[in-house]
Coordinates of C-alpha atoms in Angstrom, one line a residue:
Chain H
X1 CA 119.7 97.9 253.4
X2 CA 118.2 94.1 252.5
X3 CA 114.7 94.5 252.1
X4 CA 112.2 91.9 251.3
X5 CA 108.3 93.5 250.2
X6 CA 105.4 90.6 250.2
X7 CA 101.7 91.6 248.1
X8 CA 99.4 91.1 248.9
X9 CA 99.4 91.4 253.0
X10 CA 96.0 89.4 252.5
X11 CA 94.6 87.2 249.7
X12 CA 91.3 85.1 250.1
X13 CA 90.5 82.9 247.3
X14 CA 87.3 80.4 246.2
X15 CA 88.7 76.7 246.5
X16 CA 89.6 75.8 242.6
X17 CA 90.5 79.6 242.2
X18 CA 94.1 80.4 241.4
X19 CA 96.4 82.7 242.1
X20 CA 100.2 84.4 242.5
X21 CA 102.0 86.0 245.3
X22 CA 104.2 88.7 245.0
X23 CA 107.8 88.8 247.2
X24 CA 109.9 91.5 245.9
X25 CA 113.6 92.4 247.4
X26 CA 116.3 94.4 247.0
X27 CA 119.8 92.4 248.0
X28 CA 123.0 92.9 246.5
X29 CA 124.7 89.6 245.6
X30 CA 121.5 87.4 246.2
X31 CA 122.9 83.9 247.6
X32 CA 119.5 82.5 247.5
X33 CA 115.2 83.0 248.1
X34 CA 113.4 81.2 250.5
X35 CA 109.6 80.3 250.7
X36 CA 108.2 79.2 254.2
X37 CA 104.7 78.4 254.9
X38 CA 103.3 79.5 258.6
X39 CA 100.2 77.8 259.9
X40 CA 98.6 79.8 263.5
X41 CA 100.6 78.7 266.0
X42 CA 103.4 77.1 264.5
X43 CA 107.1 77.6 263.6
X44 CA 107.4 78.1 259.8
X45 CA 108.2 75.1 257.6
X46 CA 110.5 75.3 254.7
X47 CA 109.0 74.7 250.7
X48 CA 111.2 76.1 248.5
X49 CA 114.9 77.4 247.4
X50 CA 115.6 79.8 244.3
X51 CA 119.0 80.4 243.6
X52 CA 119.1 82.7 239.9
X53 CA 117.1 84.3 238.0
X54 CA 114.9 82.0 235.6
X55 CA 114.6 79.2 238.2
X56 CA 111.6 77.2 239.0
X57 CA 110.5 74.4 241.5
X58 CA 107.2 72.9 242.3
X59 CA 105.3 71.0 245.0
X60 CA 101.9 69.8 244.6
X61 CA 99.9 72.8 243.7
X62 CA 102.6 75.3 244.3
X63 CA 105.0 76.8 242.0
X64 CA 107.9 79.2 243.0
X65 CA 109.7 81.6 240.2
X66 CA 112.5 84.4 240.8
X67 CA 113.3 87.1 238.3
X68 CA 116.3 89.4 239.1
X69 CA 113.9 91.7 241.4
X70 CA 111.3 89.8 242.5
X71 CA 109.4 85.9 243.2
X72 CA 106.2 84.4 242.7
X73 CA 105.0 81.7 244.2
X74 CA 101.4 80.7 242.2
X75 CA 99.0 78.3 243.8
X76 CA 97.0 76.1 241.3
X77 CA 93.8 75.0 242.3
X78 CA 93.9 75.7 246.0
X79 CA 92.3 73.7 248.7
X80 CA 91.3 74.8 252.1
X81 CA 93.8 73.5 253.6
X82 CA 96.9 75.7 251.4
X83 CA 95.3 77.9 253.8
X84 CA 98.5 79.4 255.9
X85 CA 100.6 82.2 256.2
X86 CA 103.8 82.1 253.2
X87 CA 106.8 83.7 254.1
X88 CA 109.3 84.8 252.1
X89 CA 113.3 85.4 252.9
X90 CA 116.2 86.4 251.2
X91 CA 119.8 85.4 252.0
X92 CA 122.2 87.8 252.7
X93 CA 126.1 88.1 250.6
X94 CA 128.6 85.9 251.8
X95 CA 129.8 85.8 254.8
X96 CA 126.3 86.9 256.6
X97 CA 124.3 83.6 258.5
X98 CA 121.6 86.2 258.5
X99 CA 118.3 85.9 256.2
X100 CA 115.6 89.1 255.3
X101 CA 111.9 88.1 256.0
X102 CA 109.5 89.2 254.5
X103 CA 106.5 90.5 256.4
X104 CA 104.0 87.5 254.6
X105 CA 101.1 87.5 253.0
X106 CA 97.9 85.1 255.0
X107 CA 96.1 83.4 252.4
X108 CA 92.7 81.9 253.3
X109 CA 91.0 79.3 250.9
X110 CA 87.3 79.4 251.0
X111 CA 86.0 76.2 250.2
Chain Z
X1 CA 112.7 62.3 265.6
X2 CA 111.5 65.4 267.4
X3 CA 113.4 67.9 265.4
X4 CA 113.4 71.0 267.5
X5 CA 111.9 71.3 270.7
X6 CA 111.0 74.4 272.6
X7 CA 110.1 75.2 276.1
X8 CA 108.2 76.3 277.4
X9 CA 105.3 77.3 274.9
X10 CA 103.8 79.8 276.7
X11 CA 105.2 82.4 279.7
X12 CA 104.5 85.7 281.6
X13 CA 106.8 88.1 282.8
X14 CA 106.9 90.8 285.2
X15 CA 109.6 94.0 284.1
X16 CA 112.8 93.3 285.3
X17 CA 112.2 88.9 285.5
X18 CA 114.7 87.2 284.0
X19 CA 114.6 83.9 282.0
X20 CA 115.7 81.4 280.1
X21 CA 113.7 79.6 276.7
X22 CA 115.4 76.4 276.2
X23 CA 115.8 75.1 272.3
X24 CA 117.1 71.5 271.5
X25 CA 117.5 69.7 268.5
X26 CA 117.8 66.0 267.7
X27 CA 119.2 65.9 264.1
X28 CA 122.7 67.0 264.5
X29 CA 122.3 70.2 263.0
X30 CA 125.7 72.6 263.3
X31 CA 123.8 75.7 262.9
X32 CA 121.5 77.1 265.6
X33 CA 119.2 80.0 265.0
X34 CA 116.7 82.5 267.9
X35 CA 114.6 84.9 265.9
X36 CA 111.7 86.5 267.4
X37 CA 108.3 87.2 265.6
X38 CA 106.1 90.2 266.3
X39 CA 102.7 90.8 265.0
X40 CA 102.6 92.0 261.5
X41 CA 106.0 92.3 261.0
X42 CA 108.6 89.6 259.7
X43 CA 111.1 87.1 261.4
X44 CA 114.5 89.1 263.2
X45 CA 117.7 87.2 263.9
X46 CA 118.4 87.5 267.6
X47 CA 121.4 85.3 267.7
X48 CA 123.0 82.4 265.4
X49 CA 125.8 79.7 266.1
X50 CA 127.7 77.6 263.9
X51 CA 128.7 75.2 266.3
X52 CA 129.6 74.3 270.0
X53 CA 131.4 77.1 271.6
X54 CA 130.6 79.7 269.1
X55 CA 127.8 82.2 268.9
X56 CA 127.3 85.8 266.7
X57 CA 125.0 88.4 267.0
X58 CA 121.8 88.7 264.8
X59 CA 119.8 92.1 263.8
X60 CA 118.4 92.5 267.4
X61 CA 120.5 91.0 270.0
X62 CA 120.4 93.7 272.8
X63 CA 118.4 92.4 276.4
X64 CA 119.5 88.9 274.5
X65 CA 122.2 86.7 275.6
X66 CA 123.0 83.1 274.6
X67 CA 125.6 79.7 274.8
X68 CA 126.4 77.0 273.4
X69 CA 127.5 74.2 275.0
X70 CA 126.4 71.5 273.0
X71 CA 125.7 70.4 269.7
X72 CA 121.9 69.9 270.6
X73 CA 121.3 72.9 273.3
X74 CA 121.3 76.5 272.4
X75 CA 119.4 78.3 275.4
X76 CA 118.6 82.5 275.2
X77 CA 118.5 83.9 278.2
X78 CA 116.8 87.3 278.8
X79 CA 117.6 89.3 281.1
X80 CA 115.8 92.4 283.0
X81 CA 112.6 91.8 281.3
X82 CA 110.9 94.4 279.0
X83 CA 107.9 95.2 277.5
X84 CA 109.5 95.7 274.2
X85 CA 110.5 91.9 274.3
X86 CA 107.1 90.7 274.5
X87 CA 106.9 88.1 271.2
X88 CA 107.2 84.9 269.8
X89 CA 110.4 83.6 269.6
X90 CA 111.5 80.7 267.2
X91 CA 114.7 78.2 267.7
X92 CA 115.5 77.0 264.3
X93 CA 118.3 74.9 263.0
X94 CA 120.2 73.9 259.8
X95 CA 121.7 71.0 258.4
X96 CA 124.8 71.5 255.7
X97 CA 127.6 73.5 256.4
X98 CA 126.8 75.6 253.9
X99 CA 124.3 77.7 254.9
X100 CA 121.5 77.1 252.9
X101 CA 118.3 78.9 253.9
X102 CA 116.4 75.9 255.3
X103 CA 115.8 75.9 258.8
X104 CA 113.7 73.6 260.8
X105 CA 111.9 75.3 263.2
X106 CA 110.6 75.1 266.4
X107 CA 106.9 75.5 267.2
X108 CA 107.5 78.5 269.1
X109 CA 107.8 80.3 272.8
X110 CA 105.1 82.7 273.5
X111 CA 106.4 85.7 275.9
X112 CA 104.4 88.1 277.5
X113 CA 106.3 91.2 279.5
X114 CA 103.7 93.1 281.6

């Protein structure tokens, strides 16, 4: 079965202070890995797409990396206001509309 | 643009209620996506549709039903209310054709089954 792992469930940083978080999944033929961030109250808004191992992408102070087994996505310098809930998802093989969420990890900037 | 809209936000229900949460979106989107959210645990796929007329089931479509009439409309209607379906539920859509993994998303429809 797909599964999709996210460490820490919880991570509260200084402002300045930086960091990584962990998705790890287990997929067979990965299509692609997703990164959403979740503010309280909202729907989830897309940042990022991985597609193989080795990729990278980048926006503002975030930075999202995939190995064969697992992403980071490390926050540089982090204001209060990265604070949010990041999700991460994986896309099932072909043929499947479906994508694997991870549970999230809630981050909380401390200024 | 609105992107995807969602009503309504917030609703009770009494075991055994039925109703519908509405989800429309502006952007021409042919993919069309319910999941529902529960506390400390990660998005599931209710139902999906590629297009007008045509719907699939997701991870956890039983109590679930939906249509597609439209392009922009994509309505899930539950019927005989349960506890178990108290959540959030998110409408989300997709732009290419290819299914790419980014979804807009709706802001969410908060349903409590007592």
């Amino acid at each position: 079965e797909d599964q999709v792992t996210q460490s820490p469930e919880a991570l509260r940083l200084q402002e300045g202070e930086s960091s990584s978080l962990n998705c790890s999944y287990t997929v067979s033929g990965l299509r692609g890995l997703f990164w959403y961030r979740q503010d309280p109250g909202k729907g989830p808004e897309f940042l990022f797409t991985l597609y193989s191992a080795g990729e990278e992408k980048e926006k503002e102070r975030l930075k999202a990396t995939l190995t064969k087994k697992e992403s980071f996505l490390h926050i540089t310098a982090p204001k209060p206001e990265d604070s949010a809930t990041y999700l991460c998802a994986v896309q099932a093989p072909r043929g499947s509309e479906k994508l694997v969420f991870g549970k999230g990890t809630k981050l909380t900037v401390n200024p | 643009n609105a992107g995807v809209t969602q009503t309504p936000k917030f609703r009770i229900l009494k075991i055994g209620q039925s109703m519908t949460l509405q989800c429309a979106q502006d952007m021409n989107h042919n993919y069309m996506y319910w999941y529902r959210q529960d506390p400390g645990m990660g998005l599931k796929l209710i139902y999906y549709s590629v297009g007008a007329g045509i719907t699939d089931k997701g991870e956890v479509p039983n109590g679930y039903n939906v249509s597609r009439s439209t392009t922009e409309d994509f309505p899930l209607r539950l019927e005989l209310a349960a506890p178990s379906q108290t959540s959030v539920y998110f409408c989300a859509s997709s732009y290419k054709t290819g299914y790419t993994g980014e979804l807009f998303f709706g802001e969410g429809s908060r349903l409590t089954v007592l």
